[in-house]
Coordinates of C-alpha atoms in Angstrom, one line a residue:
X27 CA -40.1 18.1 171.2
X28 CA -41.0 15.9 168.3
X29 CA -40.5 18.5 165.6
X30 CA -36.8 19.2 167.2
X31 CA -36.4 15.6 166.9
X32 CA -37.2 15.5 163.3
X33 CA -34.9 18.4 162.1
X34 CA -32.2 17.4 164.0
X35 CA -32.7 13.9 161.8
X36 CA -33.7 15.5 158.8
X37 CA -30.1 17.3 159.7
X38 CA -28.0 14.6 159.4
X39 CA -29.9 13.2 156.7
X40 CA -29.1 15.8 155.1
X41 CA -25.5 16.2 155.8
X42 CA -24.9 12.2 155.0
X43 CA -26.3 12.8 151.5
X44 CA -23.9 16.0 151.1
X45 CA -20.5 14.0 152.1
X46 CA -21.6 11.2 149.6
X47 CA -22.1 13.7 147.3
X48 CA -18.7 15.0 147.5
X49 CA -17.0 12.1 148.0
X50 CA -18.0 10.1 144.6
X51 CA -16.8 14.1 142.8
X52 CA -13.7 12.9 144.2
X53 CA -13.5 9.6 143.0
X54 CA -13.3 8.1 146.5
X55 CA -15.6 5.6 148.4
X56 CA -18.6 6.5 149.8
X57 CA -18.4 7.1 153.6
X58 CA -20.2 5.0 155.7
X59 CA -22.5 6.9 158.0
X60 CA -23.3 4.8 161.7
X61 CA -27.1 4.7 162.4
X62 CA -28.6 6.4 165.5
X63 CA -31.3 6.5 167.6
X64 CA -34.0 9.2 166.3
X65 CA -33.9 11.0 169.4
X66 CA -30.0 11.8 169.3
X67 CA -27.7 14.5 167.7
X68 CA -25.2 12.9 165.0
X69 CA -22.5 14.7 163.9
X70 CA -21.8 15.3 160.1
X71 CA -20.1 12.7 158.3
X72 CA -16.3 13.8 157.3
X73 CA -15.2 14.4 153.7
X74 CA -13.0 12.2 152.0
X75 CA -9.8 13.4 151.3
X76 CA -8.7 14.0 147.8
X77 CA -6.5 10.6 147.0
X78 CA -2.7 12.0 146.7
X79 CA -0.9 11.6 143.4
X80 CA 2.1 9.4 143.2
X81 CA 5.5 11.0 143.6
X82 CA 7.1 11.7 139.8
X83 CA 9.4 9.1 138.9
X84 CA 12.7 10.2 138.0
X85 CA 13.4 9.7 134.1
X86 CA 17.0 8.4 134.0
X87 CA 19.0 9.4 131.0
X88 CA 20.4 12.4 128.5
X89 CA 16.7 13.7 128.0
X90 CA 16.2 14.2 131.8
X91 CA 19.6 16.0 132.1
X92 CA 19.3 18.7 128.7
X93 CA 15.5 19.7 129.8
X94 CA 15.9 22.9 131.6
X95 CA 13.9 23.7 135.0
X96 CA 11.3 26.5 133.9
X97 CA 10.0 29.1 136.2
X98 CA 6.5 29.7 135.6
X99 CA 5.8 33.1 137.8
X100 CA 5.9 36.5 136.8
X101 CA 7.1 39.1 139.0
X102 CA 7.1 42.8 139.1
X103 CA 9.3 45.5 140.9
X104 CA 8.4 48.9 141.0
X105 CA 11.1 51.6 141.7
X106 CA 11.6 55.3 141.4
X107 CA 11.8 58.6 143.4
X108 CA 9.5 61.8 144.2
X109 CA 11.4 64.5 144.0
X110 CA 11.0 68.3 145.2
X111 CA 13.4 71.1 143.8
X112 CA 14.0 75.1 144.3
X113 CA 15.6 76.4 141.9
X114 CA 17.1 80.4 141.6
X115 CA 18.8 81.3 138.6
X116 CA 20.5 84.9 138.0
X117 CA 18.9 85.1 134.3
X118 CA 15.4 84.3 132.9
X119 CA 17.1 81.7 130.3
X120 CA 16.3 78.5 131.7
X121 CA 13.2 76.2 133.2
X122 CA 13.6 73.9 135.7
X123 CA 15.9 72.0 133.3
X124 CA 18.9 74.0 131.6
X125 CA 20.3 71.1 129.4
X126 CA 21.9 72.9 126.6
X127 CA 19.7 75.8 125.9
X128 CA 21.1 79.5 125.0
X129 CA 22.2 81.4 127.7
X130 CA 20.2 85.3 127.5
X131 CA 22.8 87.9 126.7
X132 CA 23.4 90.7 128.7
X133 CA 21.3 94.0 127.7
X134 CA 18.3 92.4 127.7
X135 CA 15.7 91.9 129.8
X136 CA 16.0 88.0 130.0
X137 CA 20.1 88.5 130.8
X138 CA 19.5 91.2 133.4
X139 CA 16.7 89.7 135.6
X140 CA 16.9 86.9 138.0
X141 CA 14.0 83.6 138.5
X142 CA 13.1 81.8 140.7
X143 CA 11.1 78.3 140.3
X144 CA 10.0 75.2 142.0
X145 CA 9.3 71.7 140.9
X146 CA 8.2 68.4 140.7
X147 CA 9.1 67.5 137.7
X148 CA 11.6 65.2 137.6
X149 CA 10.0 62.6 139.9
X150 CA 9.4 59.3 138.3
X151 CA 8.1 55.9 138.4
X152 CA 8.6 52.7 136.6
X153 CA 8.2 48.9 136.8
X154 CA 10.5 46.2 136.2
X155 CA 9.0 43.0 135.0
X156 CA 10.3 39.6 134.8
X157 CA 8.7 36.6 133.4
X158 CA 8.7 33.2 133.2
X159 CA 12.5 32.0 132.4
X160 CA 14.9 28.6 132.1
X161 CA 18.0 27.7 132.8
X162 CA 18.7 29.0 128.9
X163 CA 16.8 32.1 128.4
X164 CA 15.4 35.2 130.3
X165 CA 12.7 37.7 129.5
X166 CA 12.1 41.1 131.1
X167 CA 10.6 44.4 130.4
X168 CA 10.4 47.8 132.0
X169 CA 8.2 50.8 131.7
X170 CA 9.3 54.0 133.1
X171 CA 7.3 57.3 133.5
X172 CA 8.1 60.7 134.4
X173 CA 6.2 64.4 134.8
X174 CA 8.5 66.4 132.0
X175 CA 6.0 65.5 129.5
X176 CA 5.2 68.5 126.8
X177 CA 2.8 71.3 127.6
X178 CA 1.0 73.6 124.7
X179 CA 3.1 76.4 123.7
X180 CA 0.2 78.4 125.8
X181 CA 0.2 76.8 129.3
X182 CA 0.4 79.2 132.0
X183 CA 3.2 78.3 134.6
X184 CA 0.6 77.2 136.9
X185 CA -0.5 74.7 134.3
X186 CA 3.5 74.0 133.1
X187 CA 4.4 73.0 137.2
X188 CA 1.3 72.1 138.9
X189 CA -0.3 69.7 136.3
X190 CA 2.8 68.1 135.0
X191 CA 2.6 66.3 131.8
X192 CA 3.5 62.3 131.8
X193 CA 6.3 61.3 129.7
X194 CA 7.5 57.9 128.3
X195 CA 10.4 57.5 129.7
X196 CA 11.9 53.4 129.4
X197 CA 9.2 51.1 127.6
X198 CA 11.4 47.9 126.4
X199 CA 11.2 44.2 126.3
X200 CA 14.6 42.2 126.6
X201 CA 15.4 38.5 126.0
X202 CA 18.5 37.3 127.5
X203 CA 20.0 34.0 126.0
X204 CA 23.8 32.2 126.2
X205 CA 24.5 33.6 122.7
X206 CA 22.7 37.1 122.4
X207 CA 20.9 39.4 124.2
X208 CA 18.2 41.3 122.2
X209 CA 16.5 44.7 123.8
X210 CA 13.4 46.3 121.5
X211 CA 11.7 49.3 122.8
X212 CA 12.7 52.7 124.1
X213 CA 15.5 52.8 126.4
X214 CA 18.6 54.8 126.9
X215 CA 21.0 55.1 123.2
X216 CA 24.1 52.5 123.0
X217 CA 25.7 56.1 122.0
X218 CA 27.9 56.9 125.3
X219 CA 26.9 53.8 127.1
X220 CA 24.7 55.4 128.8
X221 CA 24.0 55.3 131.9
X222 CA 27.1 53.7 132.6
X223 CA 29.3 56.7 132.8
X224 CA 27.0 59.4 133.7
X225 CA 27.9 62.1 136.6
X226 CA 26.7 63.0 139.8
X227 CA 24.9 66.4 139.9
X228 CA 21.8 67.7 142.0
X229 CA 21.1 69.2 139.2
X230 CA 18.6 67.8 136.3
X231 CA 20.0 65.6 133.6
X232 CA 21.3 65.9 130.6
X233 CA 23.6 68.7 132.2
X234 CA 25.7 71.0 129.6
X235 CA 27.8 68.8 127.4
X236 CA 26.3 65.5 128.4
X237 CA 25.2 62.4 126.2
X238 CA 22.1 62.0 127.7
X239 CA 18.9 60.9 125.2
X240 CA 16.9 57.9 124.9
X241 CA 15.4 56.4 121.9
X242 CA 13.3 53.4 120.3
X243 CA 16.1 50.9 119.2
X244 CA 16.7 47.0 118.6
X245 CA 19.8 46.2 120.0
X246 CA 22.0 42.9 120.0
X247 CA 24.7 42.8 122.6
X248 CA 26.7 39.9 124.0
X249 CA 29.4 39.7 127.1
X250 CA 31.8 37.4 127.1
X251 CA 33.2 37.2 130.8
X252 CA 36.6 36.0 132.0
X253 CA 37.6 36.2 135.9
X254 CA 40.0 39.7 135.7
X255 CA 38.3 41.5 132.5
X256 CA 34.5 41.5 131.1
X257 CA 34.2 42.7 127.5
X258 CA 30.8 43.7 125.9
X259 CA 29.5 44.4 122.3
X260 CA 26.6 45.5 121.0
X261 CA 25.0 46.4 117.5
X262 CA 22.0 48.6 117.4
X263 CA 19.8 50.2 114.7
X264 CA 17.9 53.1 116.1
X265 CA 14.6 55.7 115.5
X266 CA 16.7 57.6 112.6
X267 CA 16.2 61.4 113.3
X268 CA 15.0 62.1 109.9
X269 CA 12.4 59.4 109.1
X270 CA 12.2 60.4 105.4
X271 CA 16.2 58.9 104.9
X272 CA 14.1 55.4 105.2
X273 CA 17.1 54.2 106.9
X274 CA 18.0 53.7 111.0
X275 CA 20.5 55.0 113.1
X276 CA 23.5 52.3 112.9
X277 CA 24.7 52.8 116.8
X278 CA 27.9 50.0 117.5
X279 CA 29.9 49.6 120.6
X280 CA 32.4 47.6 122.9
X281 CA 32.9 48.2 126.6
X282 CA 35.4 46.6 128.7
X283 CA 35.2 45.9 132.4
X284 CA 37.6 45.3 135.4
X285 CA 35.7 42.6 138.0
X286 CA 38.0 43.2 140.6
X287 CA 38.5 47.1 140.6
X288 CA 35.2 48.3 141.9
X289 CA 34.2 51.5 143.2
X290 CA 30.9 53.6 144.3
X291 CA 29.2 55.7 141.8
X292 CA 26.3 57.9 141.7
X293 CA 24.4 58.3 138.3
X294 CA 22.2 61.6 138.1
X295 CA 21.0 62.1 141.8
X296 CA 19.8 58.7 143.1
X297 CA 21.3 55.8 141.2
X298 CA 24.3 54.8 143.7
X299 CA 25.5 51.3 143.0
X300 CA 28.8 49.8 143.1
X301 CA 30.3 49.7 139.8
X302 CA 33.3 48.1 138.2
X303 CA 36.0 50.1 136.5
X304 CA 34.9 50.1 132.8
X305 CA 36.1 52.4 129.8
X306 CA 33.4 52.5 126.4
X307 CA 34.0 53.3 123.1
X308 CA 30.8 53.8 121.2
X309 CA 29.8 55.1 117.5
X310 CA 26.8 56.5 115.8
X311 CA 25.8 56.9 112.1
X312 CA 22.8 58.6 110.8
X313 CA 21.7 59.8 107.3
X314 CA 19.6 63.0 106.5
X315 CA 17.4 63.3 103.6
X316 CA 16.2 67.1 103.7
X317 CA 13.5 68.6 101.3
X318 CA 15.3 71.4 99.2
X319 CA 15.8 74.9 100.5
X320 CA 12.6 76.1 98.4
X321 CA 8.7 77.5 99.2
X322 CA 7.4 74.3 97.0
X323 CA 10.4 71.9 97.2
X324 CA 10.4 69.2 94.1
X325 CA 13.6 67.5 95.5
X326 CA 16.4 66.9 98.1
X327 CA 19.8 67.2 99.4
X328 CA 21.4 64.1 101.6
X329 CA 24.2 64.5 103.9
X330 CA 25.8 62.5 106.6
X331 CA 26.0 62.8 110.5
X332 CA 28.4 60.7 112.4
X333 CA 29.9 60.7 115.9
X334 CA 32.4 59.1 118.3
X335 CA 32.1 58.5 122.2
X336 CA 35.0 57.9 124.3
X337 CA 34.3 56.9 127.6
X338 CA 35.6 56.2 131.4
X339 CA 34.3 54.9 135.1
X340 CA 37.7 54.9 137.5
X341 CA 37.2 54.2 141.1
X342 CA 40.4 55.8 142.5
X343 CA 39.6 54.6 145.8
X344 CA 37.7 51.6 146.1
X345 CA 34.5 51.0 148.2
X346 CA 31.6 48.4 148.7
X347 CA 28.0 49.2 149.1
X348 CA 28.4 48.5 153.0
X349 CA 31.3 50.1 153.4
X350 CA 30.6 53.3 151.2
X351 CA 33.5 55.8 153.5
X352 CA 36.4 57.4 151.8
X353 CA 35.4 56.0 148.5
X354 CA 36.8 58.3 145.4
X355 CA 35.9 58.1 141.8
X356 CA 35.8 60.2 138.6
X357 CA 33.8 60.0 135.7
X358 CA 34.5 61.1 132.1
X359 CA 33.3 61.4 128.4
X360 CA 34.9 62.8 124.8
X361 CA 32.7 63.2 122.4
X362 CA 32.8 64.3 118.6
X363 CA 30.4 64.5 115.6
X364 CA 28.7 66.3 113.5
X365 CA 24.7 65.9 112.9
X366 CA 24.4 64.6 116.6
X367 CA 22.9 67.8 118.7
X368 CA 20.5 65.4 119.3
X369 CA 22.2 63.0 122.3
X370 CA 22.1 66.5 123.9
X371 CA 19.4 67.9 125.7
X372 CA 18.4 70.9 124.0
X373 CA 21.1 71.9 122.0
X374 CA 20.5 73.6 118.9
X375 CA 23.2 76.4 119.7
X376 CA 20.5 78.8 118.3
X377 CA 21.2 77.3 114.5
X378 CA 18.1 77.0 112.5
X379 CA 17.3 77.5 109.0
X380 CA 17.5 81.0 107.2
X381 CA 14.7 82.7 105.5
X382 CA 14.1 82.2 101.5
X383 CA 15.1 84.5 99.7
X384 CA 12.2 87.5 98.5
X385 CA 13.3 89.8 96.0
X386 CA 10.3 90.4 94.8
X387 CA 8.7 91.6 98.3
X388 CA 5.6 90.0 97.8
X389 CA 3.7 89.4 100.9
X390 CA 3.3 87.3 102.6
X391 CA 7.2 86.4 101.9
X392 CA 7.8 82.6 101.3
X393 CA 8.1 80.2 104.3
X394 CA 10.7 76.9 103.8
X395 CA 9.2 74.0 105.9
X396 CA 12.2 70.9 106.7
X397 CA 11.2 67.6 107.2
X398 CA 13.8 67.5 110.2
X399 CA 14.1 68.8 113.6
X400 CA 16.1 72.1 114.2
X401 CA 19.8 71.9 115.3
X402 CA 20.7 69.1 113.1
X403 CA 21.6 70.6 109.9
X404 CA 21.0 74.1 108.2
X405 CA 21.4 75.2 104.5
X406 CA 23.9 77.8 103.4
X407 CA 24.0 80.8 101.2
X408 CA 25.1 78.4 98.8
X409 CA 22.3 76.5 98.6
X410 CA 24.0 73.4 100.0
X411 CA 23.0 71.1 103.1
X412 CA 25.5 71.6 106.2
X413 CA 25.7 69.5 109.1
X414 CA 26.2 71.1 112.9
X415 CA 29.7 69.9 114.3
X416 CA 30.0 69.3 118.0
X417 CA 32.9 68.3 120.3
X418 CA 32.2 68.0 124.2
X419 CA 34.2 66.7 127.2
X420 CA 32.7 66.5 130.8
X421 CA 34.2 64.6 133.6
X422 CA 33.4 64.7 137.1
X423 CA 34.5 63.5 140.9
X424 CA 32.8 62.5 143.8
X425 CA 34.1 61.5 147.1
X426 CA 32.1 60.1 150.0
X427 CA 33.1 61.5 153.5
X428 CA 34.3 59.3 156.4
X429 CA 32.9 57.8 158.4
X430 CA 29.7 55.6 157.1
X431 CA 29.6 57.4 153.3
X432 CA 26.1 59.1 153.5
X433 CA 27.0 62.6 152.9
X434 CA 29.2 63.5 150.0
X435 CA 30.6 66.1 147.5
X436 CA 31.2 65.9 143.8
X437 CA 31.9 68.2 141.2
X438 CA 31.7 68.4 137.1
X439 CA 33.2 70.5 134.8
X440 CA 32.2 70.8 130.7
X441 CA 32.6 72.0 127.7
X442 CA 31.4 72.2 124.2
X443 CA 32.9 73.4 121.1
X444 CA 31.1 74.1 117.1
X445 CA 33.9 74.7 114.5
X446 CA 31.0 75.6 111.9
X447 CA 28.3 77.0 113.7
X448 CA 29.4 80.6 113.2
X449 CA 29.5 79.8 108.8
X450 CA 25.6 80.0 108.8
X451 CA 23.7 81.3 112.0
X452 CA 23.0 84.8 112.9
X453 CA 26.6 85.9 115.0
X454 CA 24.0 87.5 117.5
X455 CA 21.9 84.2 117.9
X456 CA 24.1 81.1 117.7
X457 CA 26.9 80.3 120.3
X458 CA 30.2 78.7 119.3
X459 CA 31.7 77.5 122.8
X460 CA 30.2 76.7 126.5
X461 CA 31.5 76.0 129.6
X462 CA 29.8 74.4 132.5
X463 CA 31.2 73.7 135.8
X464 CA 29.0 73.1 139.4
X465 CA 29.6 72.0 143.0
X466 CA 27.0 69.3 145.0
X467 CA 26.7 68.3 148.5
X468 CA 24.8 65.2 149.3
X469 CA 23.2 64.0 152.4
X470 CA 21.7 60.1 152.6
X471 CA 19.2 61.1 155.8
X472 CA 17.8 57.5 155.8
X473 CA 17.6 54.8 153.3
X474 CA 15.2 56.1 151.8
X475 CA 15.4 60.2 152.0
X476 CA 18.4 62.3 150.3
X477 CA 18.8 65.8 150.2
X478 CA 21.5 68.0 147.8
X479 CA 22.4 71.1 147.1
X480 CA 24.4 72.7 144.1
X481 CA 25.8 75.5 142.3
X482 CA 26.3 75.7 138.9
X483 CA 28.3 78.2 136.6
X484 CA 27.1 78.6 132.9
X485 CA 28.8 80.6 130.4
X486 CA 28.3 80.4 126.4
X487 CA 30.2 82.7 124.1
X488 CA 28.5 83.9 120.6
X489 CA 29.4 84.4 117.3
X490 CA 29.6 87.5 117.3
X491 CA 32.0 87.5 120.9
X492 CA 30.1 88.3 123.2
X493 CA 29.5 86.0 126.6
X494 CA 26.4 85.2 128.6
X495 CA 26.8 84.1 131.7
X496 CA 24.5 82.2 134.2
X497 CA 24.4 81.4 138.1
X498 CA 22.1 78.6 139.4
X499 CA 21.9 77.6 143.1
X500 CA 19.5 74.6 143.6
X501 CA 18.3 72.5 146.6
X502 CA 16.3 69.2 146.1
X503 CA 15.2 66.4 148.0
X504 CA 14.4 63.0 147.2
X505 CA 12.7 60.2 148.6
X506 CA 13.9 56.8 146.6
X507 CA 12.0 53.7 146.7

């Protein structure tokens, strides 16, 4: 009995000494602790509470009015979709993406056989970041991944579908201020506007005769809003395509927007938003610098790519995002230029550069190596330096079915045109016109899961006159988050 006597005083000793403890940490008086009797249980003394700081007093004046609240938390938002495609095409010209790529001929193995593929590839992920911000100025980034990364030359298709290879996507920072807006980093080219005007297919993006590309830039834009119209411009010098021309891509643009004539619109497969009427009108300008058409060149020939984008949003029939039914609008782009195969997904039109010359026959025979990418510009018999000319249209409607707007139809229609293509590529190899037209069906099953199906027509026609022709039927499912 005496030993439970003495721990149960040695106990609140103990705790007494604790809260004291605290308490002077705290800057507060030292709690009194009541004495007891020995035999009897006393309970531990309570901590002081921290003292409270005084209420800020408000600072009267001009210098309490001009400094800006600040918010001083991050946040991040991640989005994206998983998406699952079958795929059955009535050549063996295409992957899972077709983009721009030559069509096989008939007679040949490719042209006369059927495939049949399925994929992943196109799911993707991304976050969007926003940091701390006042009243004056706004920072934000984004990083966005998908699977269409490159595979060795070598991969087997097991390797080429099943291990997908991660891809850059979107990695930009952008500061938003009352003056100027400044985005640095890879993101999608001021070339087209894009996304803005993009179409709704099931199929994967870029489609035949699209703008579609993205591309390390520093770009300045600014809005200046009124109540009926919003007009942007924007400045940007680009990741040139020919790094040794030691000079950017200029890229320049100015879009105008209606606030009041709005309308739904589905970019690709999953971006539906409502969007105002806008039309774009957008430039590029690019030099190439491109070692001499020699085995051991010395020196090098320059030339000069340019391009013009004309381009249109028109809801026909207006809608909301809650009241999506009967909503109608079309989509469109003009495009021409010559140098710019790249804002098209694979396009080279089966251009490349022709073989030196060997009239010797030594072996092995000379090999020319560019300093540029293919489909760009080739040389001549004439020794000089030619650029690729392209002109493209591609518009597109889509129209949501009464009566809540989750299933849909839309349909796109392209075509390209080179007027010079034919002067320097192989008649047999090289195409001089395609024409693109498909058919979708789209079905919102929740808000999270959409399913589509299309069919696509593909024809190209070749130097030399003959046309290839391709049939794609493709279903795909989605799950957006």
């Amino acid at each position: 009995m005496k030993n439970v006597v003495f721990a149960r005083a040695a106990g609140t000793s103990l705790a007494a000494v604790l809260s004291s403890s605290l308490a002077m940490a705290q800057e507060a008086p030292p709690p009194v602790v009541a004495a007891s009797p020995a035999a009897a249980p006393v309970a531990p003394a309570p901590v002081a509470a921290a003292p409270v700081a005084p209420a800020p007093v408000p600072v009267a004046g001009p210098a309490a009015a001009s400094t800006p609240a600040v918010s001083s938390t991050f946040s991040a938002k991640l989005y994206g979709f998983v998406e699952a495609d079958a795929i059955s095409d009535s050549t063996r010209s295409f992957n899972d993406v077709a983009g721009n790529a030559n069509i096989a001929r008939s007679g040949t193995p490719a042209g006369d056989r059927g495939r049949f593929q399925t994929s992943i590839r196109n799911s993707r992920f991304g976050l969007k970041l926003s940091g701390p911000h006042s009243a004056e100025v706004k920072t934000s980034a984004m990083l966005e991944m998908d699977l269409m990364g490159n595979q060795p030359p070598n991969a087997s298709e097991a390797a080429f579908f099943n291990n997908a290879g991660l891809r850059v996507r979107h990695a930009m920072i952008k500061l938003e201020t009352p003056f100027v807006d400044v985005l640095a980093g890879q993101y999608w080219e001021l070339f087209g506007w894009q996304s803005s005007f993009h179409p709704n297919t099931v199929e994967i993006q870029g489609v035949p005769g699209q703008v579609y590309s993205r591309t390390v830039q520093l770009r300045l834009s600014h809005v200046f809003k009124t109540a009926p119209v919003n007009v942007e411009l924007a400045l940007a010098g680009a990741r040139p395509l020919n790094r040794d021309s030691a000079l950017p891509d200029g890229q320049a643009g100015v879009r105008f927007m209606l606030n009041d004539w709005k309308g739904l619109h589905t970019a690709g497969s999953t971006g539906t938003g409502v969007d105002a009427a806008a039309i774009g009108v957008s430039g590029v300008w690019r030099q190439f610098k491109v070692l001499e058409f020699s085995a051991k060149p010395e020196a090098e020939r320059t030339k000069t790519g340019a391009g013009l984008s004309i381009d249109a949003l028109l809801p026909i029939i207006r809608a909301t995002e809650n009241g999506r039914a009967n909503a109608l609008t079309i989509t469109a782009s003009f495009v021409n230029g010559t140098g710019i195969a790249d804002q098209y997904t694979g396009l080279s039109g089966g251009i490349g550069f022709p073989a030196l010359p060997n009239p010797s026959g030594t072996m092995p025979a000379p090999t020319y190596t560019p300093n540029i990418d293919g489909g760009l510009v080739t040389y001549g018999a004439d020794g000089r330096l030619h650029a690729i000319n392209w002109q493209s249209y591609i518009a597109g409607i889509q129209y949501y079915l009464p009566p809540a707007g989750n299933v849909w139809v839309s349909a796109n229609v392209s075509h390209m045109k080179s007027s010079n293509i034919d002067s320097w590529g192989d008649p047999s190899k090289v195409f001089t016109e395609s024409l693109w037209a498909d058919g979708n069906l789209f079905w919102d099953v929740d808000g999270a899961l959409r399913v589509g199906a299309e069919y696509a027509y593909f024809r190209q026609k070749y130097a030399d006159g003959q046309d290839a022709k391709n049939h794609r039927l493709q279903f795909s499912a989605f799950y957006i988050f």
